[in-house]
């Protein structure tokens, strides 16, 4: 009997770190993480849990977009990862100013962030969809780079609006809607009149950002990649 239980548990764990959960457990995790993420938007762990427990409709949609696109399909097949262990930071730092690689490294340095802080998925009950959300997390800093937005509250809200339109992930929608609560009146005005309309227009106009094999685009100028994807120049 013990063997049977062990077999059953092993069968439910679809990838390393996966935690099987029932729909009710997912709902409770989603509610709890939503409260915590709204209370403290910098609790990336809570934002991550929220993304996984509420992404059941958006993630298959994103995967399908990748499957039907030649570059996106290759990403799904090859499963590249953006981590310090896979990046040649010195080479990226030596690329010309304005190139994606150089500007990405600059973004990481200026904002003191590391690609290794992204949490691995735990609650997504499909191995391929777990990769899709992992990929979404790992290209998040590249979204900041492409949109020219810092990691402060204002920058995060703008990127979340863009991602909400692009991905339809409920956690992005929540972040976009409730993130501005803590901003000053002046910042809110800039956000409402300039930045959010630009982020929404760009998100609607842009092709799916998960269909770009960024690792093979490091030399490409940010401006040309922006144009190719369909992101309007930042205001």
Short mmCIF file of C-alpha atoms in Angstrom, two decimals:
data_model
loop_
_atom_site.label_atom_id
_atom_site.label_comp_id
_atom_site.label_asym_id
_atom_site.label_seq_id
_atom_site.Cartn_x
_atom_site.Cartn_y
_atom_site.Cartn_z
CA UNK A 1 0.00 0.00 0.00
CA UNK A 2 2.83 2.40 0.90
CA UNK A 3 4.40 1.76 -2.49
CA UNK A 4 1.10 2.61 -4.17
CA UNK A 5 0.88 5.92 -2.30
CA UNK A 6 4.46 6.78 -3.22
CA UNK A 7 3.80 5.93 -6.85
CA UNK A 8 0.70 8.07 -6.83
CA UNK A 9 2.60 11.05 -5.36
CA UNK A 10 5.41 10.66 -7.86
CA UNK A 11 2.87 10.53 -10.65
CA UNK A 12 1.26 13.79 -9.48
CA UNK A 13 4.54 15.69 -9.34
CA UNK A 14 4.92 16.80 -12.95
CA UNK A 15 8.27 18.60 -12.69
CA UNK A 16 10.86 19.27 -9.94
CA UNK A 17 9.33 21.48 -7.25
CA UNK A 18 5.73 20.91 -8.40
CA UNK A 19 3.15 20.91 -5.57
CA UNK A 20 -0.15 19.27 -6.58
CA UNK A 21 -3.18 21.28 -5.33
CA UNK A 22 -6.94 20.87 -5.59
CA UNK A 23 -9.12 23.61 -7.12
CA UNK A 24 -10.17 24.65 -3.59
CA UNK A 25 -6.56 24.87 -2.42
CA UNK A 26 -5.75 26.94 -5.51
CA UNK A 27 -8.64 29.29 -4.74
CA UNK A 28 -7.45 29.73 -1.14
CA UNK A 29 -3.88 30.29 -2.27
CA UNK A 30 -5.09 32.80 -4.86
CA UNK A 31 -7.16 34.72 -2.30
CA UNK A 32 -4.41 34.77 0.32
CA UNK A 33 -1.68 35.71 -2.14
CA UNK A 34 -3.87 38.43 -3.71
CA UNK A 35 -4.37 40.07 -0.31
CA UNK A 36 -0.64 39.90 0.47
CA UNK A 37 0.41 41.05 -3.00
CA UNK A 38 -1.91 44.07 -2.83
CA UNK A 39 -0.72 44.87 0.68
CA UNK A 40 2.91 44.64 -0.40
CA UNK A 41 3.50 44.62 -4.20
CA UNK A 42 7.17 43.83 -3.57
CA UNK A 43 6.26 40.42 -2.12
CA UNK A 44 7.31 38.71 -5.37
CA UNK A 45 6.64 35.29 -3.86
CA UNK A 46 2.98 36.18 -3.31
CA UNK A 47 2.67 37.76 -6.75
CA UNK A 48 4.15 34.52 -8.16
CA UNK A 49 1.70 32.27 -6.31
CA UNK A 50 -1.17 34.48 -7.49
CA UNK A 51 0.01 34.18 -11.08
CA UNK A 52 0.15 30.40 -10.94
CA UNK A 53 -3.13 29.79 -9.12
CA UNK A 54 -5.16 32.12 -11.34
CA UNK A 55 -3.50 31.58 -14.71
CA UNK A 56 -5.56 28.55 -15.76
CA UNK A 57 -7.16 30.31 -18.74
CA UNK A 58 -4.42 32.72 -19.74
CA UNK A 59 -1.51 30.23 -19.71
CA UNK A 60 -2.95 27.77 -22.30
CA UNK A 61 -3.77 30.78 -24.46
CA UNK A 62 -0.18 32.02 -24.23
CA UNK A 63 1.16 28.55 -25.00
CA UNK A 64 -1.05 28.35 -28.10
CA UNK A 65 0.24 31.72 -29.29
CA UNK A 66 3.79 30.36 -28.91
CA UNK A 67 2.96 27.08 -30.67
CA UNK A 68 1.59 28.89 -33.71
CA UNK A 69 4.61 31.16 -34.12
CA UNK A 70 7.93 29.88 -35.55
CA UNK A 71 10.14 31.63 -32.98
CA UNK A 72 7.73 30.93 -30.10
CA UNK A 73 7.54 27.27 -31.12
CA UNK A 74 11.34 27.00 -31.05
CA UNK A 75 11.38 28.49 -27.55
CA UNK A 76 8.86 25.86 -26.38
CA UNK A 77 10.99 23.11 -27.94
CA UNK A 78 14.39 24.31 -26.72
CA UNK A 79 13.27 25.73 -23.36
CA UNK A 80 15.94 28.43 -22.95
CA UNK A 81 16.43 29.95 -19.49
CA UNK A 82 17.51 33.48 -18.59
CA UNK A 83 19.70 33.07 -15.52
CA UNK A 84 23.18 34.14 -14.42
CA UNK A 85 24.33 30.58 -15.18
CA UNK A 86 23.15 30.81 -18.81
CA UNK A 87 24.08 34.45 -19.52
CA UNK A 88 27.53 35.68 -20.49
CA UNK A 89 27.26 38.95 -18.57
CA UNK A 90 30.74 40.16 -19.58
CA UNK A 91 29.95 39.69 -23.29
CA UNK A 92 26.57 41.41 -22.93
CA UNK A 93 28.21 44.30 -21.11
CA UNK A 94 30.69 44.73 -23.97
CA UNK A 95 27.97 45.06 -26.62
CA UNK A 96 27.37 48.53 -28.12
CA UNK A 97 25.19 51.04 -26.26
CA UNK A 98 21.58 50.77 -27.37
CA UNK A 99 21.77 47.02 -28.05
CA UNK A 100 19.36 44.78 -26.15
CA UNK A 101 22.15 42.95 -24.31
CA UNK A 102 23.94 46.11 -23.19
CA UNK A 103 20.73 47.85 -22.12
CA UNK A 104 19.53 44.73 -20.28
CA UNK A 105 22.79 44.58 -18.27
CA UNK A 106 22.51 48.31 -17.62
CA UNK A 107 18.93 47.81 -16.37
CA UNK A 108 20.06 45.04 -13.99
CA UNK A 109 22.96 47.16 -12.67
CA UNK A 110 21.05 50.45 -12.26
CA UNK A 111 18.09 48.77 -10.52
CA UNK A 112 20.28 46.30 -8.57
CA UNK A 113 18.27 43.27 -9.67
CA UNK A 114 19.35 39.77 -10.69
CA UNK A 115 17.68 37.41 -13.17
CA UNK A 116 18.07 34.68 -10.53
CA UNK A 117 15.44 36.15 -8.19
CA UNK A 118 12.54 34.76 -10.29
CA UNK A 119 10.72 32.01 -8.42
CA UNK A 120 10.38 28.60 -10.08
CA UNK A 121 6.75 27.54 -10.64
CA UNK A 122 5.16 25.21 -8.07
CA UNK A 123 1.38 25.18 -8.51
CA UNK A 124 0.90 24.90 -12.29
CA UNK A 125 -0.43 21.41 -13.04
CA UNK A 126 1.06 21.06 -16.50
CA UNK A 127 4.75 20.80 -17.21
CA UNK A 128 4.64 22.82 -20.44
CA UNK A 129 2.48 25.57 -18.91
CA UNK A 130 4.91 25.69 -15.97
CA UNK A 131 7.62 26.54 -18.50
CA UNK A 132 5.41 29.23 -20.08
CA UNK A 133 4.99 31.04 -16.74
CA UNK A 134 8.68 30.56 -15.98
CA UNK A 135 9.51 32.15 -19.32
CA UNK A 136 7.09 35.01 -18.69
CA UNK A 137 8.86 35.68 -15.36
CA UNK A 138 12.32 35.53 -16.87
CA UNK A 139 11.51 37.98 -19.68
CA UNK A 140 9.88 40.43 -17.23
CA UNK A 141 13.12 42.40 -16.81
CA UNK A 142 13.44 42.51 -20.60
CA UNK A 143 9.98 44.11 -20.69
CA UNK A 144 11.32 46.81 -18.38
CA UNK A 145 14.29 47.23 -20.73
CA UNK A 146 12.13 47.43 -23.87
CA UNK A 147 9.60 49.76 -22.25
CA UNK A 148 12.36 51.88 -20.71
CA UNK A 149 10.80 51.60 -17.23
CA UNK A 150 12.66 51.45 -13.89
CA UNK A 151 11.71 49.01 -11.09
CA UNK A 152 10.12 51.67 -8.88
CA UNK A 153 6.39 51.54 -8.19
CA UNK A 154 5.54 53.74 -11.18
CA UNK A 155 7.66 51.63 -13.55
CA UNK A 156 6.23 48.36 -12.23
CA UNK A 157 2.64 49.57 -12.67
CA UNK A 158 3.32 50.63 -16.27
CA UNK A 159 4.94 47.28 -17.10
CA UNK A 160 2.04 45.45 -15.39
CA UNK A 161 -0.50 47.33 -17.58
CA UNK A 162 1.46 46.32 -20.67
CA UNK A 163 1.72 42.70 -19.48
CA UNK A 164 -1.96 42.58 -18.47
CA UNK A 165 -3.02 43.53 -21.99
CA UNK A 166 -0.44 41.18 -23.51
CA UNK A 167 -0.97 38.06 -21.38
CA UNK A 168 -4.41 38.35 -19.82
CA UNK A 169 -2.89 36.92 -16.60
CA UNK A 170 -5.19 37.95 -13.72
CA UNK A 171 -2.24 38.84 -11.48
CA UNK A 172 -1.04 41.42 -14.04
CA UNK A 173 -4.54 42.86 -14.22
CA UNK A 174 -4.65 43.08 -10.41
CA UNK A 175 -1.20 44.63 -10.25
CA UNK A 176 -2.16 47.16 -12.90
CA UNK A 177 -5.42 48.05 -11.18
CA UNK A 178 -4.25 48.23 -7.56
CA UNK A 179 -0.58 49.09 -7.93
CA UNK A 180 -1.22 52.85 -8.30
CA UNK A 181 -2.90 53.03 -4.86
CA UNK A 182 0.38 54.06 -3.24
CA UNK A 183 1.50 56.68 -5.74
CA UNK A 184 1.46 60.42 -5.14
CA UNK A 185 -1.10 62.62 -6.91
CA UNK A 186 1.51 63.97 -9.34
CA UNK A 187 2.68 60.49 -10.31
CA UNK A 188 -0.91 59.32 -10.64
CA UNK A 189 -1.59 62.15 -13.05
CA UNK A 190 1.40 61.23 -15.24
CA UNK A 191 0.35 57.59 -15.02
CA UNK A 192 -3.28 58.20 -15.98
CA UNK A 193 -2.71 60.74 -18.73
CA UNK A 194 0.48 59.49 -20.39
CA UNK A 195 2.00 56.22 -19.23
CA UNK A 196 -0.98 53.89 -18.87
CA UNK A 197 -2.60 54.88 -22.22
CA UNK A 198 0.79 54.31 -23.89
CA UNK A 199 1.26 50.94 -22.13
CA UNK A 200 -2.23 49.78 -23.13
CA UNK A 201 -1.85 50.94 -26.77
CA UNK A 202 1.54 49.25 -26.97
CA UNK A 203 0.26 46.04 -25.37
CA UNK A 204 -2.65 45.84 -27.83
CA UNK A 205 -0.48 46.73 -30.82
CA UNK A 206 2.50 44.50 -29.97
CA UNK A 207 2.88 40.91 -31.09
CA UNK A 208 3.17 38.36 -28.25
CA UNK A 209 6.36 39.19 -26.31
CA UNK A 210 6.88 35.51 -25.48
CA UNK A 211 7.49 34.81 -29.17
CA UNK A 212 10.85 36.60 -29.21
CA UNK A 213 13.95 34.47 -28.68
CA UNK A 214 15.71 37.24 -26.73
CA UNK A 215 18.87 35.18 -26.24
CA UNK A 216 19.45 35.35 -29.99
CA UNK A 217 18.67 39.07 -30.18
CA UNK A 218 21.23 40.52 -27.78
CA UNK A 219 23.03 42.43 -30.55
CA UNK A 220 19.80 43.91 -31.91
CA UNK A 221 19.23 47.60 -31.07
CA UNK A 222 16.42 48.07 -28.54
CA UNK A 223 14.73 50.55 -30.87
CA UNK A 224 14.61 48.11 -33.78
CA UNK A 225 13.31 45.30 -31.55
CA UNK A 226 10.67 47.69 -30.16
CA UNK A 227 9.59 48.49 -33.71
CA UNK A 228 9.57 44.83 -34.71
CA UNK A 229 7.37 43.84 -31.76
CA UNK A 230 5.13 46.90 -32.17
CA UNK A 231 5.86 48.81 -28.95
CA UNK A 232 5.36 52.56 -29.40
CA UNK A 233 8.30 54.77 -28.29
CA UNK A 234 8.00 55.66 -24.56
CA UNK A 235 6.42 59.09 -23.91
#
